[in-house]
Short mmCIF file of C-alpha atoms in Angstrom, two decimals:
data_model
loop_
_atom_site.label_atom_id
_atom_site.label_comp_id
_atom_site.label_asym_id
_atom_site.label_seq_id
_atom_site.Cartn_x
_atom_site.Cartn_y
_atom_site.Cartn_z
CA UNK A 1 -107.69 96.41 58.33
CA UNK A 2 -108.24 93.94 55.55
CA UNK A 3 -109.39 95.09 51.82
CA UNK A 4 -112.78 93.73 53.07
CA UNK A 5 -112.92 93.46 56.99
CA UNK A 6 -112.94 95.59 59.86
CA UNK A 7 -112.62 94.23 62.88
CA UNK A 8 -112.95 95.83 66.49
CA UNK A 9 -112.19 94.17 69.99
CA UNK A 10 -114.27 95.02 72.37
CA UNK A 11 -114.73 94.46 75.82
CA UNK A 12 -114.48 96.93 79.46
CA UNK A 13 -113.90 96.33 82.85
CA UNK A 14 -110.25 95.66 83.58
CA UNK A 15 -110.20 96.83 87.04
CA UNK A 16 -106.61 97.27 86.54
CA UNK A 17 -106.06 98.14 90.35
CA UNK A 18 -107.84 95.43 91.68
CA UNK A 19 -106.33 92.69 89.24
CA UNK A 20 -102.60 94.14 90.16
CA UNK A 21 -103.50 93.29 94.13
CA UNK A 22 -103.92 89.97 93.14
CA UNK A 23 -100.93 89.48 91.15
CA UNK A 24 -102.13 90.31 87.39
CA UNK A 25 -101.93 92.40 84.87
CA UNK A 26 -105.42 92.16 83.30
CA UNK A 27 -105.44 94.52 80.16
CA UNK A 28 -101.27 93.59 79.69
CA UNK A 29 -102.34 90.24 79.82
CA UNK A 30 -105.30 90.92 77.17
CA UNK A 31 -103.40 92.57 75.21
CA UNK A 32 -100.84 89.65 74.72
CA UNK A 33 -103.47 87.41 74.15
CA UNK A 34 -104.83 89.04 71.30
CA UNK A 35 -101.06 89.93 69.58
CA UNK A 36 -99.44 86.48 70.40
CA UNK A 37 -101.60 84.40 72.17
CA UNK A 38 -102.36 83.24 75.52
CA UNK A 39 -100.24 80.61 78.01
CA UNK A 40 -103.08 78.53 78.23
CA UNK A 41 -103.94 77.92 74.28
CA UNK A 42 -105.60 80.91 73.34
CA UNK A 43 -104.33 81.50 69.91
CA UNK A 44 -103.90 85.40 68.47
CA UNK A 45 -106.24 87.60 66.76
CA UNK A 46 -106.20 90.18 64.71
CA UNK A 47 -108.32 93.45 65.24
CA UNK A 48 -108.11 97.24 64.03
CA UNK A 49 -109.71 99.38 67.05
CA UNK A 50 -110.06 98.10 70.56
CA UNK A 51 -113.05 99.90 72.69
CA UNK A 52 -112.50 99.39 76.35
CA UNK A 53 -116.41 100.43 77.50
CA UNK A 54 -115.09 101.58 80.96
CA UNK A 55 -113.73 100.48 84.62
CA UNK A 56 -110.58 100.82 83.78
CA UNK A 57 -110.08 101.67 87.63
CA UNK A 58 -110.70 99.52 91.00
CA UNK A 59 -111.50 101.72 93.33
CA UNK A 60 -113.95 101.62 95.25
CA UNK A 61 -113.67 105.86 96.13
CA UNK A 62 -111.92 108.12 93.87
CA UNK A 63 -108.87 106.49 91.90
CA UNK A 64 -105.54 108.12 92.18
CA UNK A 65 -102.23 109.13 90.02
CA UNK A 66 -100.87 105.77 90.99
CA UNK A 67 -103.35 103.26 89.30
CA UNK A 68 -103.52 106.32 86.64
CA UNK A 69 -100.16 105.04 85.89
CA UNK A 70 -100.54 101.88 85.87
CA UNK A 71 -103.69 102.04 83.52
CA UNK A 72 -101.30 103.77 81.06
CA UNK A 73 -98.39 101.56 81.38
CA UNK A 74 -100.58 98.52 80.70
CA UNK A 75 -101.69 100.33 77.32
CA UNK A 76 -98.18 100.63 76.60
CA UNK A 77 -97.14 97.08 76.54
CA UNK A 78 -99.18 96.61 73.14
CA UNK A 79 -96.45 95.84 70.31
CA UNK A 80 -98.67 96.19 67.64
CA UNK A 81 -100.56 99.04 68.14
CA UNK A 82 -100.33 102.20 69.36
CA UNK A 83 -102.40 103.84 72.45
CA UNK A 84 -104.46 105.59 69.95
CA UNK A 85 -105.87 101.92 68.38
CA UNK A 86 -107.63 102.46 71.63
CA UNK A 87 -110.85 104.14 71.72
CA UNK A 88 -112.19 105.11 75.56
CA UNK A 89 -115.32 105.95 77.45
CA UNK A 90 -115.80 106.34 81.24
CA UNK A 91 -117.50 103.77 83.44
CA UNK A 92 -118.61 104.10 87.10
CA UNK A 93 -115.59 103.59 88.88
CA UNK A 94 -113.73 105.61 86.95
CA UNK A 95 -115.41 108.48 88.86
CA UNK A 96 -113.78 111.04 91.00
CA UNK A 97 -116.32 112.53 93.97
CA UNK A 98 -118.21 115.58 92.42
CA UNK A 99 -116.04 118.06 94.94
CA UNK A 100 -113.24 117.43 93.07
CA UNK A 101 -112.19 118.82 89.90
CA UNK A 102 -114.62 116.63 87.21
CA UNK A 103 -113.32 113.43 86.25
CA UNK A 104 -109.78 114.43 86.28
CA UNK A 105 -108.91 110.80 86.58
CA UNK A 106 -110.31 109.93 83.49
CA UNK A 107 -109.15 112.87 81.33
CA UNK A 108 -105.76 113.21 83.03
CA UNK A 109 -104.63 109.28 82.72
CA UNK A 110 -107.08 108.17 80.04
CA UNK A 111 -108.06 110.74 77.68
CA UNK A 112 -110.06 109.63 74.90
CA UNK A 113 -109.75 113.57 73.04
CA UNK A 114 -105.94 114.12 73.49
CA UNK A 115 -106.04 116.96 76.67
CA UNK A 116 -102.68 115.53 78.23
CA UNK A 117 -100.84 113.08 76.13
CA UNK A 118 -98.10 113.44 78.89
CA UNK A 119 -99.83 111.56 80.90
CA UNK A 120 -101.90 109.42 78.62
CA UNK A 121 -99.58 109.24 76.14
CA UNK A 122 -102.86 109.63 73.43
CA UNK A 123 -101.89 111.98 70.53
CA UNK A 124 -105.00 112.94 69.03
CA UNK A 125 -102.95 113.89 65.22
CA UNK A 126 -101.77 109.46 65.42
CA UNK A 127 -106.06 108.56 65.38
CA UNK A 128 -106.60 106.32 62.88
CA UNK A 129 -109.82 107.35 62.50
CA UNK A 130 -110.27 111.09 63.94
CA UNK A 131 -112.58 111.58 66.57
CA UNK A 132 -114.84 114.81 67.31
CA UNK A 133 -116.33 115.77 70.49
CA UNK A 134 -115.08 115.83 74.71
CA UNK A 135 -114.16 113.10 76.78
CA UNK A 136 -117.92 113.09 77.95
CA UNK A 137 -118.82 112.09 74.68
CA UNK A 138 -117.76 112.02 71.00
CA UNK A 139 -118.05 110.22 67.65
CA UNK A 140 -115.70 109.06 65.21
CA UNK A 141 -116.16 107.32 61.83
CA UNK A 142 -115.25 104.48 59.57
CA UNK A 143 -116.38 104.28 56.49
CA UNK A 144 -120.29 104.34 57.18
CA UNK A 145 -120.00 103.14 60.47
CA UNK A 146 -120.61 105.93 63.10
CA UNK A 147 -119.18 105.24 67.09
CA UNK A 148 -121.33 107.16 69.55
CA UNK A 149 -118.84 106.87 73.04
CA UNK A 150 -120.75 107.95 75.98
CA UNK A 151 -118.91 108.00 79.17
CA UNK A 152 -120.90 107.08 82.45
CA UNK A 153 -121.49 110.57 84.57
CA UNK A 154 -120.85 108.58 87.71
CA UNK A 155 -119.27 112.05 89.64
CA UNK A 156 -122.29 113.72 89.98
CA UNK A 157 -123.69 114.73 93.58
CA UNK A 158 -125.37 111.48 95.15
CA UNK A 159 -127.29 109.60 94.74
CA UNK A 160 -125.98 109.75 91.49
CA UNK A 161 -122.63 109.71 92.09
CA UNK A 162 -120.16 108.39 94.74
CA UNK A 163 -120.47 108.78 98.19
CA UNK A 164 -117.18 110.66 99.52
CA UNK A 165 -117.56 107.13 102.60
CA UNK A 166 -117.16 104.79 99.97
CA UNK A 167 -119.05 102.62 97.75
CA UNK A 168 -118.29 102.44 93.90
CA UNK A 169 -122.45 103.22 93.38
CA UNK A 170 -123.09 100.96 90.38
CA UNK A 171 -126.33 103.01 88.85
CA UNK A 172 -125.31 104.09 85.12
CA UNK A 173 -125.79 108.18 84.14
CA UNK A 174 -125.48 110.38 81.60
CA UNK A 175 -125.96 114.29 81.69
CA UNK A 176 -128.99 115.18 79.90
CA UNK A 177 -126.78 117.27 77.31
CA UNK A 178 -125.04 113.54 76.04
CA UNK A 179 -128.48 112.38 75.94
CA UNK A 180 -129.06 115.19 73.48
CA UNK A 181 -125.82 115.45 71.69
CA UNK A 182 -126.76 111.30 71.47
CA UNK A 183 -130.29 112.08 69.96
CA UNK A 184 -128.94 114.47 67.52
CA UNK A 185 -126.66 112.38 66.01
CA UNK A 186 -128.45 109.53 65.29
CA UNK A 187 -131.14 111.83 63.60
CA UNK A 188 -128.43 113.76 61.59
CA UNK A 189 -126.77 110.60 60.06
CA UNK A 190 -129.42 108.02 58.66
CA UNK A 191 -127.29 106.72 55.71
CA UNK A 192 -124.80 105.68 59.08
CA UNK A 193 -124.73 102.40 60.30
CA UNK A 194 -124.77 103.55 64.04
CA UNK A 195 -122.97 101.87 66.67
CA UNK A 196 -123.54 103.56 70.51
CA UNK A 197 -121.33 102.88 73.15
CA UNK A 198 -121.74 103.36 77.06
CA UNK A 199 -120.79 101.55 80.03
CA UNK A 200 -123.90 100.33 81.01
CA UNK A 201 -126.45 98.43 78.64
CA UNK A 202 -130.00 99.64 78.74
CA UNK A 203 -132.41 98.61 80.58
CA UNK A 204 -133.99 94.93 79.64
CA UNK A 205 -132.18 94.60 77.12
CA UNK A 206 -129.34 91.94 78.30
CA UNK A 207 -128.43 89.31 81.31
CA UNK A 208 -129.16 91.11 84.41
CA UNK A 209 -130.25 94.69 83.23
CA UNK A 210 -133.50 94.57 84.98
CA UNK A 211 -135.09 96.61 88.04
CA UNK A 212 -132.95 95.18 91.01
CA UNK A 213 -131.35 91.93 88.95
CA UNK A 214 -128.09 93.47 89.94
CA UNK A 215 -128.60 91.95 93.41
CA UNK A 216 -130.03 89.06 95.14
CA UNK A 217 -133.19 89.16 98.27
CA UNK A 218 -132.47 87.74 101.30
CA UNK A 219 -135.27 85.48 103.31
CA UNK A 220 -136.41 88.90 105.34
CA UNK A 221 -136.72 90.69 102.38
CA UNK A 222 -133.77 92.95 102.31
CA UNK A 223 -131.59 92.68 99.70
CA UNK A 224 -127.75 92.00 99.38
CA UNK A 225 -125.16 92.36 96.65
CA UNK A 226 -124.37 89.88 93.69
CA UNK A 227 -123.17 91.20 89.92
CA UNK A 228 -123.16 94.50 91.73
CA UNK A 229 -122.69 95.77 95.32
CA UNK A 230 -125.77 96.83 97.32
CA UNK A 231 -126.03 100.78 98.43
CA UNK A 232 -129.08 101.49 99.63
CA UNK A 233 -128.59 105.45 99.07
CA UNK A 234 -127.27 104.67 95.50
CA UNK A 235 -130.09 104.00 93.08
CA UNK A 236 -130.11 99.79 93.71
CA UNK A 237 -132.98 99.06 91.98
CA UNK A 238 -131.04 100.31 88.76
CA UNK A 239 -127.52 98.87 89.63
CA UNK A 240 -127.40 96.94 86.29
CA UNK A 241 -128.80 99.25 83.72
CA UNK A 242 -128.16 102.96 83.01
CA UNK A 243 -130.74 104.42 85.60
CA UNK A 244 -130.15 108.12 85.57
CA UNK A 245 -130.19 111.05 83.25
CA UNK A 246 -128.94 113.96 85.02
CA UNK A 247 -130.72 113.40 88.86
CA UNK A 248 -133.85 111.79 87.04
CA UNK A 249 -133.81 107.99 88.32
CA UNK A 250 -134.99 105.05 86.53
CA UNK A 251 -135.42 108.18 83.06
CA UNK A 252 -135.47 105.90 80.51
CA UNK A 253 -134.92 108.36 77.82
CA UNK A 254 -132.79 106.05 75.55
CA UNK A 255 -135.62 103.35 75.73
CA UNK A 256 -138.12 105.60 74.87
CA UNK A 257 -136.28 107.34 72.18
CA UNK A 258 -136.05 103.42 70.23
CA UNK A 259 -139.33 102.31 70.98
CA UNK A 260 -140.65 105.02 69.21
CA UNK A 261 -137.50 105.16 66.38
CA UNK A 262 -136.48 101.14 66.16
CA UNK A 263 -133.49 100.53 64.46
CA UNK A 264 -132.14 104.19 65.30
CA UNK A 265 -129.11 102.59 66.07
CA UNK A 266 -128.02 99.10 64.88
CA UNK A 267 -125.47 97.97 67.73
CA UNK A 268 -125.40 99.10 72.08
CA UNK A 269 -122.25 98.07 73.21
CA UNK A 270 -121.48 98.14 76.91
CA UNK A 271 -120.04 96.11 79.99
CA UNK A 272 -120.84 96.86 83.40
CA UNK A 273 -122.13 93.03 84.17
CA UNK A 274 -119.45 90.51 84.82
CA UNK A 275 -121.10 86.61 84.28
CA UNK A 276 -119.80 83.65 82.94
CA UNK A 277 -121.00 84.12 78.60
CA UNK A 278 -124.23 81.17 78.93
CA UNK A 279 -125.49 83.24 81.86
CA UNK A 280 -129.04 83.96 81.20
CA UNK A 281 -130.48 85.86 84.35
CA UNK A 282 -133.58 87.60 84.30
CA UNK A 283 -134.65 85.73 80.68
CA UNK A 284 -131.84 87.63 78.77
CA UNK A 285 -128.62 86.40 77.29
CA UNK A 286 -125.18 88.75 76.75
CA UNK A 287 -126.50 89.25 72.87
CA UNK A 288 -130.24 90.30 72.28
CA UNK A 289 -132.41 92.29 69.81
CA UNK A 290 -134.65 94.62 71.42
CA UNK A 291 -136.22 97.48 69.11
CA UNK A 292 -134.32 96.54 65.74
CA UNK A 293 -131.28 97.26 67.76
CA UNK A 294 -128.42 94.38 68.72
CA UNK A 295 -127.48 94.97 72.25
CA UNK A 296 -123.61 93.08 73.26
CA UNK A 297 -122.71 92.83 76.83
CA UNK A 298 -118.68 93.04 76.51
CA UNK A 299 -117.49 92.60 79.80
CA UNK A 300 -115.13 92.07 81.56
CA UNK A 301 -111.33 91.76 81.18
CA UNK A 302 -111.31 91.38 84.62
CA UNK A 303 -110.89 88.31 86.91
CA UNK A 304 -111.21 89.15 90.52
CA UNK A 305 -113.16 92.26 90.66
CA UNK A 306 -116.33 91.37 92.03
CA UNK A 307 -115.25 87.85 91.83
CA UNK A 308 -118.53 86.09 92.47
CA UNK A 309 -119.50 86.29 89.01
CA UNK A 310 -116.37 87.65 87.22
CA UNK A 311 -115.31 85.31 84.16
CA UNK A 312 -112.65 86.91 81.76
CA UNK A 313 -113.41 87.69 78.47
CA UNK A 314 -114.12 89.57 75.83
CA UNK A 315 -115.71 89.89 72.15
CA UNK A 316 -114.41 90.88 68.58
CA UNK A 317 -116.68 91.86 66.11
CA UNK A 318 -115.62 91.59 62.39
CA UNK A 319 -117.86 93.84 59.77
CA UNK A 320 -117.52 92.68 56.11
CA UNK A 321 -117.69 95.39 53.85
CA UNK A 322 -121.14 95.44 51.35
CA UNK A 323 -122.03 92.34 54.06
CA UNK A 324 -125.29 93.76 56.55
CA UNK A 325 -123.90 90.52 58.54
CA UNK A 326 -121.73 91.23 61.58
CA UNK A 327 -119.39 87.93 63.02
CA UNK A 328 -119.79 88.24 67.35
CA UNK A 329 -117.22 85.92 68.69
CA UNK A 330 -116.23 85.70 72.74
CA UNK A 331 -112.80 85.14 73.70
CA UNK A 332 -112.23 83.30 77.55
CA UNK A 333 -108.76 85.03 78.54
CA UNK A 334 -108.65 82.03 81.30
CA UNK A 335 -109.70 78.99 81.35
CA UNK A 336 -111.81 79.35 84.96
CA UNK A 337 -115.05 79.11 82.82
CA UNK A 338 -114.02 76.64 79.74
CA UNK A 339 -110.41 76.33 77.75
CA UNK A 340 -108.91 79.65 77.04
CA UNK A 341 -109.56 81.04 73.71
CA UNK A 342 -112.43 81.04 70.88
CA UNK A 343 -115.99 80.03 72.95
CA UNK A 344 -117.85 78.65 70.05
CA UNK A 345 -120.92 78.27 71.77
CA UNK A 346 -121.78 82.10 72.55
CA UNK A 347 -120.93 83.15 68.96
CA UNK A 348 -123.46 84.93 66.76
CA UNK A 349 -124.16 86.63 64.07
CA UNK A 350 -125.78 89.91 63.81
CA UNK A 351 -127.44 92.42 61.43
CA UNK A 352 -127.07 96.59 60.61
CA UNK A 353 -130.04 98.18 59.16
CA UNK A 354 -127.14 98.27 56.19
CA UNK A 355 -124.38 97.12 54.56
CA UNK A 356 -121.46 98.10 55.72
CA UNK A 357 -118.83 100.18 53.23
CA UNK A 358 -115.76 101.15 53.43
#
């Protein structure tokens, strides 16, 4: 960190088993991008924190010990930081099938709270900045910026969760206690500048976050995948957005919670959508301002996962201290969309409800 910046990369969706099928290494790759620069022109950049906002897995069912592995190798190859720079949530295909032990996956190989740095290699002590909480959910400060990290509840019976057959159900979720825990929060610290994380951006509020704009109608009427793959016994119409709280579809408790308190929170952060960063489906670009809140669409790292629309890239955001102004710049990690690097054309700028301080 600067005397007067803080910077944070963030971005989700690395499908690090999928990418590997194909040959690459997608958060390795990332990673290098961002310490030394990319093959293709890319140049470096420098950031303090990363958040990956979920999908860290493939898999289509439950993910296993070997992409586990893998996930935490790939975190390893950073020379510049250590796994603990890295700040984790859960996203939907990071779920294990609710008869198995609950998200073991996620807390065995990723670990956001320290449980088994063995496997993770997280050591909660080596935090820069502490965090409090579970691997469902917890906060962690810097200076008077507050990061709420919500993971997606994706291993919950269906048709919430997975289906044991298959199918990586796409609907986000959150247990009704995160919801509170969430709510509390953001009414115990108003002098915060509040930044809320979760897979899955809320619904309306970015491209493709709509009732069914995760999918596309066919002539007769039924409906097939697109951003998101179709199960009818899943919760389609909310494939894009975060649908559920608890078994209550289409809840909309975070919505109606900022309608009623705007600018409870001054950033969303999530992923979940993978589009090329001029995409504008459904009226919405990757950046909007809905309620006094900003809402960023991060994703993905990812290149072949869900390939249709998949364009890799990702976002840093750099907060000036006493500045209310926050820099949102995208970063192509190929050049499939445009040249590899700095895309000028989707950057913004941003306000908090306050300065930010250090």
């Amino acid at each position: 960190m600067s005397a007067e910046t803080f910077s944070v990369w963030a971005t989700g969706c690395a499908h690090v088993g999928t990418e590997k099928r194909f040959g690459r290494e997608s958060l390795t790759e990332s990673i290098r991008h961002s310490e030394v620069g990319g093959d293709e022109g890319g140049p470096p950049f420098r950031w303090d924190i990363m958040l990956h906002l979920g999908d860290l897995s493939g898999n289509q069912k439950s993910p296993d010990d070997e992409e586990g592995a893998e996930v935490a190798r790939q975190f390893g190859t950073s020379r510049e930081h250590p796994r603990e720079h890295f700040y984790n949530l859960a996203g939907n295909h990071d779920a294990t099938f609710y008869t198995e032990p609950t998200q073991w996956w996620f807390r065995k190989w990723v670990d956001p709270t320290g449980e088994h740095t063995q496997f993770s290699g997280v050591d909660l002590a080596r935090r820069p900045y502490p965090v409090a909480g579970t691997w469902e959910r917890y906060a962690f400060r810097v200076g008077n910026l507050l990061f709420l990290m919500m993971s997606d509840r994706n291993d919950l019976p269906p048709p919430v969760g997975r289906n044991p057959k298959g199918g990586g159900y796409p609907s986000g979720a959150v247990t009704g206690e995160t919801f509170a825990w969430w709510q509390a929060q953001v009414e115990a610290n108003p002098d915060c500048a509040i930044v809320s994380a979760h897979h899955h951006m809320l619904k309306e509020t970015t491209v493709a976050s709509g009732p069914w704009e995760g999918h596309r109608q066919n002539e007769d009427g039924t409906w097939r995948g697109h951003y998101h793959g179709y199960f009818a016994d899943g919760g389609p119409e909310g494939s894009s957005y975060l649908y559920f709280v608890d078994s209550t579809p289409d809840a909309q408790a975070f919505e109606s919670y900022l309608a009623a308190h705007p600018g409870a929170t001054d950033l969303w952060l999530g992923g979940h959508t993978h589009t090329h960063p001029d995409d504008r489906y459904g009226g919405r670009s990757h950046v909007e301002r809905k309620w006094d809140v900003n809402f960023i669409n991060c994703a993905a790292l990812a290149r072949h996962h869900a390939g249709r629309t998949t364009i890799a890239m990702s976002r840093l955001l750099t907060f000036t201290a006493g500045s209310d102004e926050v820099r949102v710049q995208c970063y192509l990690h190929t050049s499939d969309y445009a040249p590899q690097g700095w895309y000028a054309q989707a950057e913004r700028t941003i306000r908090l409800g306050k300065p930010f301080q250090l």
